[in-house]
mmCIF file of C-alpha atoms and ligand atoms in Angstrom:
data_model
loop_
_atom_site.group_PDB
_atom_site.id
_atom_site.type_symbol
_atom_site.label_atom_id
_atom_site.label_comp_id
_atom_site.label_asym_id
_atom_site.label_seq_id
_atom_site.Cartn_x
_atom_site.Cartn_y
_atom_site.Cartn_z
ATOM 1 C CA MET A 1 59.462 132.160 66.233
ATOM 2 C CA ALA A 2 62.785 132.237 64.403
ATOM 3 C CA ALA A 3 65.521 134.222 66.103
ATOM 4 C CA VAL A 4 65.080 137.973 65.712
ATOM 5 C CA THR A 5 67.683 140.366 67.054
ATOM 6 C CA PRO A 6 65.926 143.728 66.985
ATOM 7 C CA VAL A 7 68.259 146.690 66.589
ATOM 8 C CA VAL A 8 65.701 149.474 66.346
ATOM 9 C CA ASN A 9 63.708 150.212 69.500
ATOM 10 C CA LEU A 10 60.106 149.847 68.344
ATOM 11 C CA ASP A 11 56.844 149.226 70.163
ATOM 12 C CA LEU A 12 53.845 148.386 67.995
ATOM 13 C CA THR A 13 51.672 147.049 70.805
ATOM 14 C CA GLY A 14 48.026 147.571 69.874
ATOM 15 C CA ARG A 15 48.838 148.014 66.167
ATOM 16 C CA THR A 16 47.886 145.701 63.320
ATOM 17 C CA ALA A 17 50.409 145.156 60.527
ATOM 18 C CA LEU A 18 49.474 143.738 57.133
ATOM 19 C CA VAL A 19 52.429 142.303 55.237
ATOM 20 C CA THR A 20 51.894 141.068 51.681
ATOM 21 C CA GLY A 21 54.060 138.277 50.355
ATOM 22 C CA ALA A 22 54.696 137.373 53.985
ATOM 23 C CA GLY A 23 55.312 133.701 53.249
ATOM 24 C CA SER A 24 58.926 134.061 52.132
ATOM 25 C CA GLY A 25 62.013 136.267 51.956
ATOM 26 C CA ILE A 26 61.669 139.958 52.820
ATOM 27 C CA GLY A 27 57.964 139.714 53.660
ATOM 28 C CA ARG A 28 58.549 136.911 56.146
ATOM 29 C CA ALA A 29 61.399 138.840 57.762
ATOM 30 C CA CYS A 30 59.131 141.929 58.039
ATOM 31 C CA ALA A 31 56.304 139.866 59.557
ATOM 32 C CA ARG A 32 58.713 138.431 62.141
ATOM 33 C CA ARG A 33 60.217 141.835 62.925
ATOM 34 C CA LEU A 34 56.893 143.654 63.301
ATOM 35 C CA ALA A 35 55.522 140.818 65.449
ATOM 36 C CA ALA A 36 58.627 141.039 67.631
ATOM 37 C CA ALA A 37 57.728 144.724 68.119
ATOM 38 C CA GLY A 38 54.307 143.687 69.402
ATOM 39 C CA ALA A 39 52.147 144.129 66.302
ATOM 40 C CA ALA A 40 49.299 141.774 65.450
ATOM 41 C CA VAL A 41 50.443 140.533 62.039
ATOM 42 C CA LEU A 42 48.227 139.719 59.074
ATOM 43 C CA ALA A 43 50.431 137.502 56.893
ATOM 44 C CA LEU A 44 49.090 137.673 53.343
ATOM 45 C CA ASP A 45 50.406 135.313 50.701
ATOM 46 C CA ARG A 46 49.054 133.371 47.730
ATOM 47 C CA ASP A 47 50.918 130.375 49.176
ATOM 48 C CA LYS A 48 48.433 129.351 51.876
ATOM 49 C CA ALA A 49 50.772 126.937 53.684
ATOM 50 C CA ALA A 50 53.562 129.528 53.813
ATOM 51 C CA ALA A 51 51.188 132.219 55.116
ATOM 52 C CA GLU A 52 49.911 129.822 57.780
ATOM 53 C CA ALA A 53 53.443 128.893 58.853
ATOM 54 C CA VAL A 54 54.398 132.559 59.304
ATOM 55 C CA ALA A 55 51.122 133.318 61.092
ATOM 56 C CA ALA A 56 51.727 130.399 63.455
ATOM 57 C CA GLU A 57 55.268 131.453 64.353
ATOM 58 C CA THR A 58 54.382 135.146 64.781
ATOM 59 C CA GLY A 59 51.097 134.571 66.612
ATOM 60 C CA GLY A 60 49.358 136.369 63.759
ATOM 61 C CA GLN A 61 46.701 135.534 61.204
ATOM 62 C CA ALA A 62 47.155 134.023 57.748
ATOM 63 C CA VAL A 63 45.440 135.717 54.813
ATOM 64 C CA ALA A 64 45.555 133.373 51.825
ATOM 65 C CA LEU A 65 44.914 135.606 48.817
ATOM 66 C CA ASP A 66 46.388 135.995 45.348
ATOM 67 C CA LEU A 67 46.987 139.683 44.627
ATOM 68 C CA ALA A 68 46.912 138.936 40.901
ATOM 69 C CA ASP A 69 43.137 138.857 41.460
ATOM 70 C CA PRO A 70 41.905 142.485 41.406
ATOM 71 C CA ASP A 71 39.174 141.594 43.919
ATOM 72 C CA ALA A 72 41.621 140.219 46.515
ATOM 73 C CA PRO A 73 42.519 143.552 48.212
ATOM 74 C CA HIS A 74 38.829 144.160 48.922
ATOM 75 C CA GLN A 75 38.760 140.987 51.038
ATOM 76 C CA VAL A 76 41.487 142.164 53.425
ATOM 77 C CA ALA A 77 40.703 143.757 56.800
ATOM 78 C CA ALA A 78 40.596 147.552 56.508
ATOM 79 C CA GLU A 79 41.646 148.122 60.163
ATOM 80 C CA VAL A 80 45.369 148.125 59.479
ATOM 81 C CA ASP A 81 47.910 150.510 61.070
ATOM 82 C CA VAL A 82 51.065 149.358 59.243
ATOM 83 C CA LEU A 83 50.906 148.226 55.624
ATOM 84 C CA VAL A 84 53.948 146.640 54.016
ATOM 85 C CA ASN A 85 53.379 146.245 50.274
ATOM 86 C CA ASN A 86 55.938 143.574 49.547
ATOM 87 C CA ALA A 87 54.480 140.826 47.310
ATOM 88 C CA GLY A 88 56.235 140.668 43.979
ATOM 89 C CA PHE A 89 57.942 138.507 41.420
ATOM 90 C CA GLN A 90 60.335 138.847 38.522
ATOM 91 C CA HIS A 91 60.302 137.976 34.838
ATOM 92 C CA VAL A 92 63.520 138.141 32.814
ATOM 93 C CA SER A 93 63.060 138.522 29.062
ATOM 94 C CA ALA A 94 64.009 140.846 26.206
ATOM 95 C CA VAL A 95 61.302 143.429 25.508
ATOM 96 C CA GLU A 96 60.466 142.041 22.079
ATOM 97 C CA GLN A 97 59.796 138.601 23.589
ATOM 98 C CA PHE A 98 58.238 139.801 26.856
ATOM 99 C CA PRO A 99 54.797 138.135 27.185
ATOM 100 C CA PRO A 100 52.235 140.985 27.427
ATOM 101 C CA GLU A 101 50.173 139.072 30.003
ATOM 102 C CA ARG A 102 53.284 138.703 32.193
ATOM 103 C CA PHE A 103 53.924 142.452 31.922
ATOM 104 C CA ALA A 104 50.335 143.159 32.984
ATOM 105 C CA GLY A 105 50.628 140.603 35.799
ATOM 106 C CA LEU A 106 53.712 142.320 37.228
ATOM 107 C CA HIS A 107 51.859 145.640 37.243
ATOM 108 C CA GLN A 108 48.756 144.052 38.775
ATOM 109 C CA VAL A 109 50.633 142.560 41.744
ATOM 110 C CA MET A 110 53.265 145.286 42.275
ATOM 111 C CA VAL A 111 51.311 148.507 41.475
ATOM 112 C CA HIS A 112 47.547 147.942 41.293
ATOM 113 C CA ALA A 113 47.365 145.744 44.413
ATOM 114 C CA PRO A 114 49.395 148.230 46.524
ATOM 115 C CA PHE A 115 47.117 151.029 45.256
ATOM 116 C CA LEU A 116 43.979 149.060 46.183
ATOM 117 C CA LEU A 117 45.369 148.097 49.608
ATOM 118 C CA ILE A 118 46.480 151.658 50.397
ATOM 119 C CA ARG A 119 43.069 152.899 49.299
ATOM 120 C CA ARG A 120 41.428 150.361 51.596
ATOM 121 C CA VAL A 121 43.426 151.009 54.788
ATOM 122 C CA LEU A 122 43.893 154.805 54.645
ATOM 123 C CA PRO A 123 40.468 155.688 56.147
ATOM 124 C CA HIS A 124 41.316 153.657 59.286
ATOM 125 C CA MET A 125 44.785 155.235 59.509
ATOM 126 C CA TYR A 126 43.290 158.717 59.077
ATOM 127 C CA ALA A 127 40.684 157.988 61.764
ATOM 128 C CA ARG A 128 43.446 156.997 64.215
ATOM 129 C CA GLY A 129 45.723 159.843 63.155
ATOM 130 C CA TRP A 130 48.626 157.440 62.652
ATOM 131 C CA GLY A 131 49.750 155.008 59.998
ATOM 132 C CA ARG A 132 52.826 153.658 58.277
ATOM 133 C CA ILE A 133 52.924 152.473 54.666
ATOM 134 C CA VAL A 134 56.151 150.903 53.488
ATOM 135 C CA ASN A 135 56.410 149.878 49.865
ATOM 136 C CA ILE A 136 59.137 147.364 49.151
ATOM 137 C CA SER A 137 60.414 148.801 45.913
ATOM 138 C CA SER A 138 63.913 148.002 44.676
ATOM 139 C CA VAL A 139 67.018 149.581 43.270
ATOM 140 C CA HIS A 140 65.013 148.867 40.107
ATOM 141 C CA GLY A 141 62.503 151.504 41.238
ATOM 142 C CA LEU A 142 65.312 154.010 40.617
ATOM 143 C CA ARG A 143 67.506 152.373 37.985
ATOM 144 C CA ALA A 144 66.884 150.078 35.024
ATOM 145 C CA SER A 145 68.533 146.820 34.043
ATOM 146 C CA PRO A 146 68.144 145.098 30.700
ATOM 147 C CA TYR A 147 65.584 142.275 30.306
ATOM 148 C CA LYS A 148 63.423 143.482 33.218
ATOM 149 C CA SER A 149 60.982 145.880 31.522
ATOM 150 C CA GLY A 150 57.930 144.617 33.428
ATOM 151 C CA TYR A 151 59.573 144.698 36.861
ATOM 152 C CA VAL A 152 61.453 147.987 36.367
ATOM 153 C CA SER A 153 58.378 149.807 35.033
ATOM 154 C CA ALA A 154 56.187 148.435 37.846
ATOM 155 C CA LYS A 155 58.672 149.486 40.542
ATOM 156 C CA HIS A 156 59.037 152.959 38.983
ATOM 157 C CA ALA A 157 55.226 153.274 39.070
ATOM 158 C CA LEU A 158 55.221 152.184 42.719
ATOM 159 C CA GLU A 159 57.623 155.054 43.477
ATOM 160 C CA GLY A 160 55.166 157.556 41.977
ATOM 161 C CA LEU A 161 52.244 156.050 43.871
ATOM 162 C CA SER A 162 54.226 156.144 47.116
ATOM 163 C CA LYS A 163 55.191 159.811 46.740
ATOM 164 C CA THR A 164 51.623 160.847 45.875
ATOM 165 C CA VAL A 165 50.181 159.015 48.889
ATOM 166 C CA ALA A 166 52.863 160.620 51.108
ATOM 167 C CA LEU A 167 51.687 164.100 50.109
ATOM 168 C CA GLU A 168 48.011 163.321 50.663
ATOM 169 C CA ALA A 169 48.482 161.423 53.923
ATOM 170 C CA ALA A 170 50.934 163.744 55.707
ATOM 171 C CA PRO A 171 48.292 165.903 57.436
ATOM 172 C CA HIS A 172 46.807 162.704 58.939
ATOM 173 C CA GLY A 173 49.945 161.407 60.674
ATOM 174 C CA VAL A 174 50.490 158.770 58.017
ATOM 175 C CA THR A 175 53.842 158.312 56.289
ATOM 176 C CA CYS A 176 54.421 156.465 53.024
ATOM 177 C CA ASN A 177 57.868 155.462 51.829
ATOM 178 C CA CYS A 178 59.697 153.113 49.521
ATOM 179 C CA VAL A 179 62.563 150.916 50.586
ATOM 180 C CA ASN A 180 64.994 150.157 47.780
ATOM 181 C CA PRO A 181 67.248 147.159 48.256
ATOM 182 C CA ALA A 182 69.720 145.757 45.767
ATOM 183 C CA TYR A 183 69.856 141.952 45.546
ATOM 184 C CA VAL A 184 68.535 140.293 48.706
ATOM 185 C CA ARG A 185 69.234 136.672 49.612
ATOM 186 C CA THR A 186 65.717 135.263 48.944
ATOM 187 C CA ALA A 187 63.962 132.671 46.758
ATOM 188 C CA LEU A 188 63.244 135.399 44.194
ATOM 189 C CA VAL A 189 66.964 135.913 43.644
ATOM 190 C CA GLU A 190 67.824 132.224 43.735
ATOM 191 C CA ASN A 191 65.251 131.589 40.985
ATOM 192 C CA GLN A 192 66.627 134.461 38.959
ATOM 193 C CA ILE A 193 70.149 133.113 38.899
ATOM 194 C CA ALA A 194 69.188 130.294 36.509
ATOM 195 C CA ASP A 195 67.097 132.652 34.324
ATOM 196 C CA GLN A 196 69.890 135.210 34.134
ATOM 197 C CA ALA A 197 72.453 132.523 33.343
ATOM 198 C CA ALA A 198 70.367 131.363 30.386
ATOM 199 C CA THR A 199 69.624 134.911 29.157
ATOM 200 C CA HIS A 200 73.236 136.089 29.374
ATOM 201 C CA GLY A 201 74.724 132.761 28.288
ATOM 202 C CA ILE A 202 77.002 132.395 31.343
ATOM 203 C CA ALA A 203 77.348 129.894 34.193
ATOM 204 C CA PRO A 204 74.984 130.312 37.185
ATOM 205 C CA ASP A 205 77.838 130.918 39.646
ATOM 206 C CA GLU A 206 79.066 133.812 37.487
ATOM 207 C CA VAL A 207 75.662 135.518 37.660
ATOM 208 C CA VAL A 208 75.981 136.701 41.263
ATOM 209 C CA GLU A 209 79.489 138.075 40.858
ATOM 210 C CA ARG A 210 79.396 139.439 37.303
ATOM 211 C CA ILE A 211 75.790 140.661 37.089
ATOM 212 C CA MET A 212 74.146 140.990 40.490
ATOM 213 C CA LEU A 213 77.103 142.496 42.355
ATOM 214 C CA ALA A 214 78.608 144.387 39.407
ATOM 215 C CA ARG A 215 77.139 147.788 40.359
ATOM 216 C CA ALA A 216 77.213 147.556 44.147
ATOM 217 C CA ALA A 217 80.322 148.817 45.949
ATOM 218 C CA VAL A 218 79.570 146.451 48.858
ATOM 219 C CA LYS A 219 80.105 143.049 47.267
ATOM 220 C CA ARG A 220 77.530 140.894 49.012
ATOM 221 C CA LEU A 221 73.814 140.151 48.923
ATOM 222 C CA VAL A 222 71.556 141.976 51.411
ATOM 223 C CA GLU A 223 69.939 139.822 54.106
ATOM 224 C CA PRO A 224 66.114 139.951 54.440
ATOM 225 C CA GLU A 225 66.506 140.811 58.154
ATOM 226 C CA GLU A 226 68.460 143.954 57.230
ATOM 227 C CA VAL A 227 65.575 145.140 55.070
ATOM 228 C CA ALA A 228 63.096 144.303 57.854
ATOM 229 C CA GLU A 229 65.113 146.392 60.320
ATOM 230 C CA LEU A 230 64.861 149.406 57.992
ATOM 231 C CA VAL A 231 61.106 148.824 57.683
ATOM 232 C CA ALA A 232 60.922 148.714 61.489
ATOM 233 C CA TYR A 233 62.810 152.013 61.739
ATOM 234 C CA LEU A 234 60.234 153.664 59.464
ATOM 235 C CA CYS A 235 57.557 152.725 62.026
ATOM 236 C CA THR A 236 59.339 154.448 64.957
ATOM 237 C CA PRO A 237 58.403 157.916 66.277
ATOM 238 C CA PRO A 238 61.644 159.582 65.057
ATOM 239 C CA ALA A 239 60.809 158.419 61.519
ATOM 240 C CA SER A 240 57.614 160.476 61.428
ATOM 241 C CA PHE A 241 59.414 163.160 59.379
ATOM 242 C CA ILE A 242 60.492 160.639 56.746
ATOM 243 C CA THR A 243 57.829 160.456 54.062
ATOM 244 C CA GLY A 244 57.741 160.376 50.281
ATOM 245 C CA SER A 245 61.257 158.978 50.368
ATOM 246 C CA ALA A 246 63.008 156.213 48.510
ATOM 247 C CA ILE A 247 65.475 154.790 50.995
ATOM 248 C CA THR A 248 68.196 152.818 49.311
ATOM 249 C CA MET A 249 69.896 149.780 50.822
ATOM 250 C CA ASP A 250 71.900 149.063 47.733
ATOM 251 C CA GLY A 251 75.565 148.886 48.725
ATOM 252 C CA GLY A 252 76.277 152.037 46.732
ATOM 253 C CA TRP A 253 74.644 150.981 43.425
ATOM 254 C CA THR A 254 72.794 154.302 42.929
ATOM 255 C CA ALA A 255 75.859 156.314 43.964
ATOM 256 C CA HIS A 256 77.125 155.693 40.396
HETATM 257 P P1 LIG B 301 60.240 135.854 47.544
HETATM 258 O O1 LIG B 301 59.970 135.173 46.257
HETATM 259 O O2 LIG B 301 61.188 135.249 48.517
HETATM 260 O O3 LIG B 301 58.871 136.130 48.308
HETATM 261 C C1 LIG B 301 57.783 136.720 47.643
HETATM 262 C C2 LIG B 301 56.510 136.257 48.335
HETATM 263 O O4 LIG B 301 55.424 136.938 47.694
HETATM 264 C C3 LIG B 301 56.270 134.760 48.179
HETATM 265 O O5 LIG B 301 55.902 134.191 49.419
HETATM 266 C C4 LIG B 301 55.132 134.697 47.156
HETATM 267 O O6 LIG B 301 54.275 133.578 47.341
HETATM 268 C C5 LIG B 301 54.409 136.008 47.426
HETATM 269 N N1 LIG B 301 53.655 136.444 46.269
HETATM 270 C C6 LIG B 301 54.109 136.557 44.992
HETATM 271 N N2 LIG B 301 53.100 136.904 44.189
HETATM 272 C C7 LIG B 301 51.998 137.011 44.964
HETATM 273 C C8 LIG B 301 50.646 137.306 44.705
HETATM 274 N N3 LIG B 301 50.211 137.490 43.452
HETATM 275 N N4 LIG B 301 49.770 137.353 45.729
HETATM 276 C C9 LIG B 301 50.173 137.091 46.986
HETATM 277 N N5 LIG B 301 51.453 136.759 47.300
HETATM 278 C C10 LIG B 301 52.350 136.733 46.296
HETATM 279 O O7 LIG B 301 60.700 137.334 47.116
HETATM 280 P P2 LIG B 301 61.486 138.480 47.878
HETATM 281 O O8 LIG B 301 62.838 138.546 47.310
HETATM 282 O O9 LIG B 301 61.308 138.396 49.339
HETATM 283 O O10 LIG B 301 60.713 139.748 47.298
HETATM 284 C C11 LIG B 301 59.785 140.493 48.039
HETATM 285 C C12 LIG B 301 59.717 141.899 47.466
HETATM 286 O O11 LIG B 301 60.999 142.495 47.538
HETATM 287 C C13 LIG B 301 59.290 141.969 46.005
HETATM 288 O O12 LIG B 301 58.409 143.052 45.807
HETATM 289 C C14 LIG B 301 60.589 142.209 45.295
HETATM 290 O O13 LIG B 301 60.402 142.903 44.093
HETATM 291 C C15 LIG B 301 61.326 143.055 46.307
HETATM 292 N N6 LIG B 301 62.766 143.064 46.140
HETATM 293 C C16 LIG B 301 63.469 141.908 46.173
HETATM 294 C C17 LIG B 301 64.834 141.946 45.978
HETATM 295 C C18 LIG B 301 65.681 140.708 45.999
HETATM 296 O O14 LIG B 301 66.821 140.795 45.575
HETATM 297 N N7 LIG B 301 65.196 139.580 46.481
HETATM 298 C C19 LIG B 301 65.483 143.168 45.768
HETATM 299 C C20 LIG B 301 64.733 144.327 45.754
HETATM 300 C C21 LIG B 301 63.373 144.263 45.941
#
């Protein structure tokens, strides 16, 4: 397993954690972190090889499914104690050119699939009287940016879903929260740099400094392991009072 330096003291022995989009970036870091805490990890990704690689290094199980398929969540094990809804992607385009099927696809993967997965695993969590749902939202769940109508609207919807589930699940010992990072150093961001450069008509190396870091007071990208550590904290006993929250890790972006 790749080096993990756990900061938060967390023991998930005997718990099963399902992480979507576990093959790369934040999802992979969460899978590693939760496995390091003792959880049996279900690494779900549409990229079968990536899911298998993460499953192999964490001693978990690969779940090769594409969450763009509305039937996929029904094929996942329902006996899950920690659910990390992380799978997502980006599309950068002006609203008037935004392909409607791309807009629907963003909502399918980033809102409908989390809803279906939450719906599937809650009965098991309720039966055990304990559960943790962490939705990897974004600063774009709280703030908009131009050219990201599909992503921003999907993440805002995820925030509403998360808060509603938090209210319903609280009496059962289940918390549900969003984590809201600014730009994280992952493939999703690397791919976006070229798209943003073309859309804004600037050089790729200017994108990070002039666009991605413009609103953050801390002028660096977030590391996936930092997000995973926050996810781990939300699974600890002292975090049982944190629910229905949107926890920013945005270098001060939303302080504006
Ligand atoms: P990434 O591209 O590195 O990883 C995303 C993973 O999700 C990939 O392994 C991909 O195969 C998988 N995936 C995508 N669509 C899928 C589908 N339909 N079914 C199953 N798996 C699918 O991206 P990342 O940066 O780690 O992003 C993960 C999450 O974090 C996303 O929800 C993203 O919106 C959110 N986020 C990212 C950033 C950032 O700056 N990178 C910032 C805030 C929030």
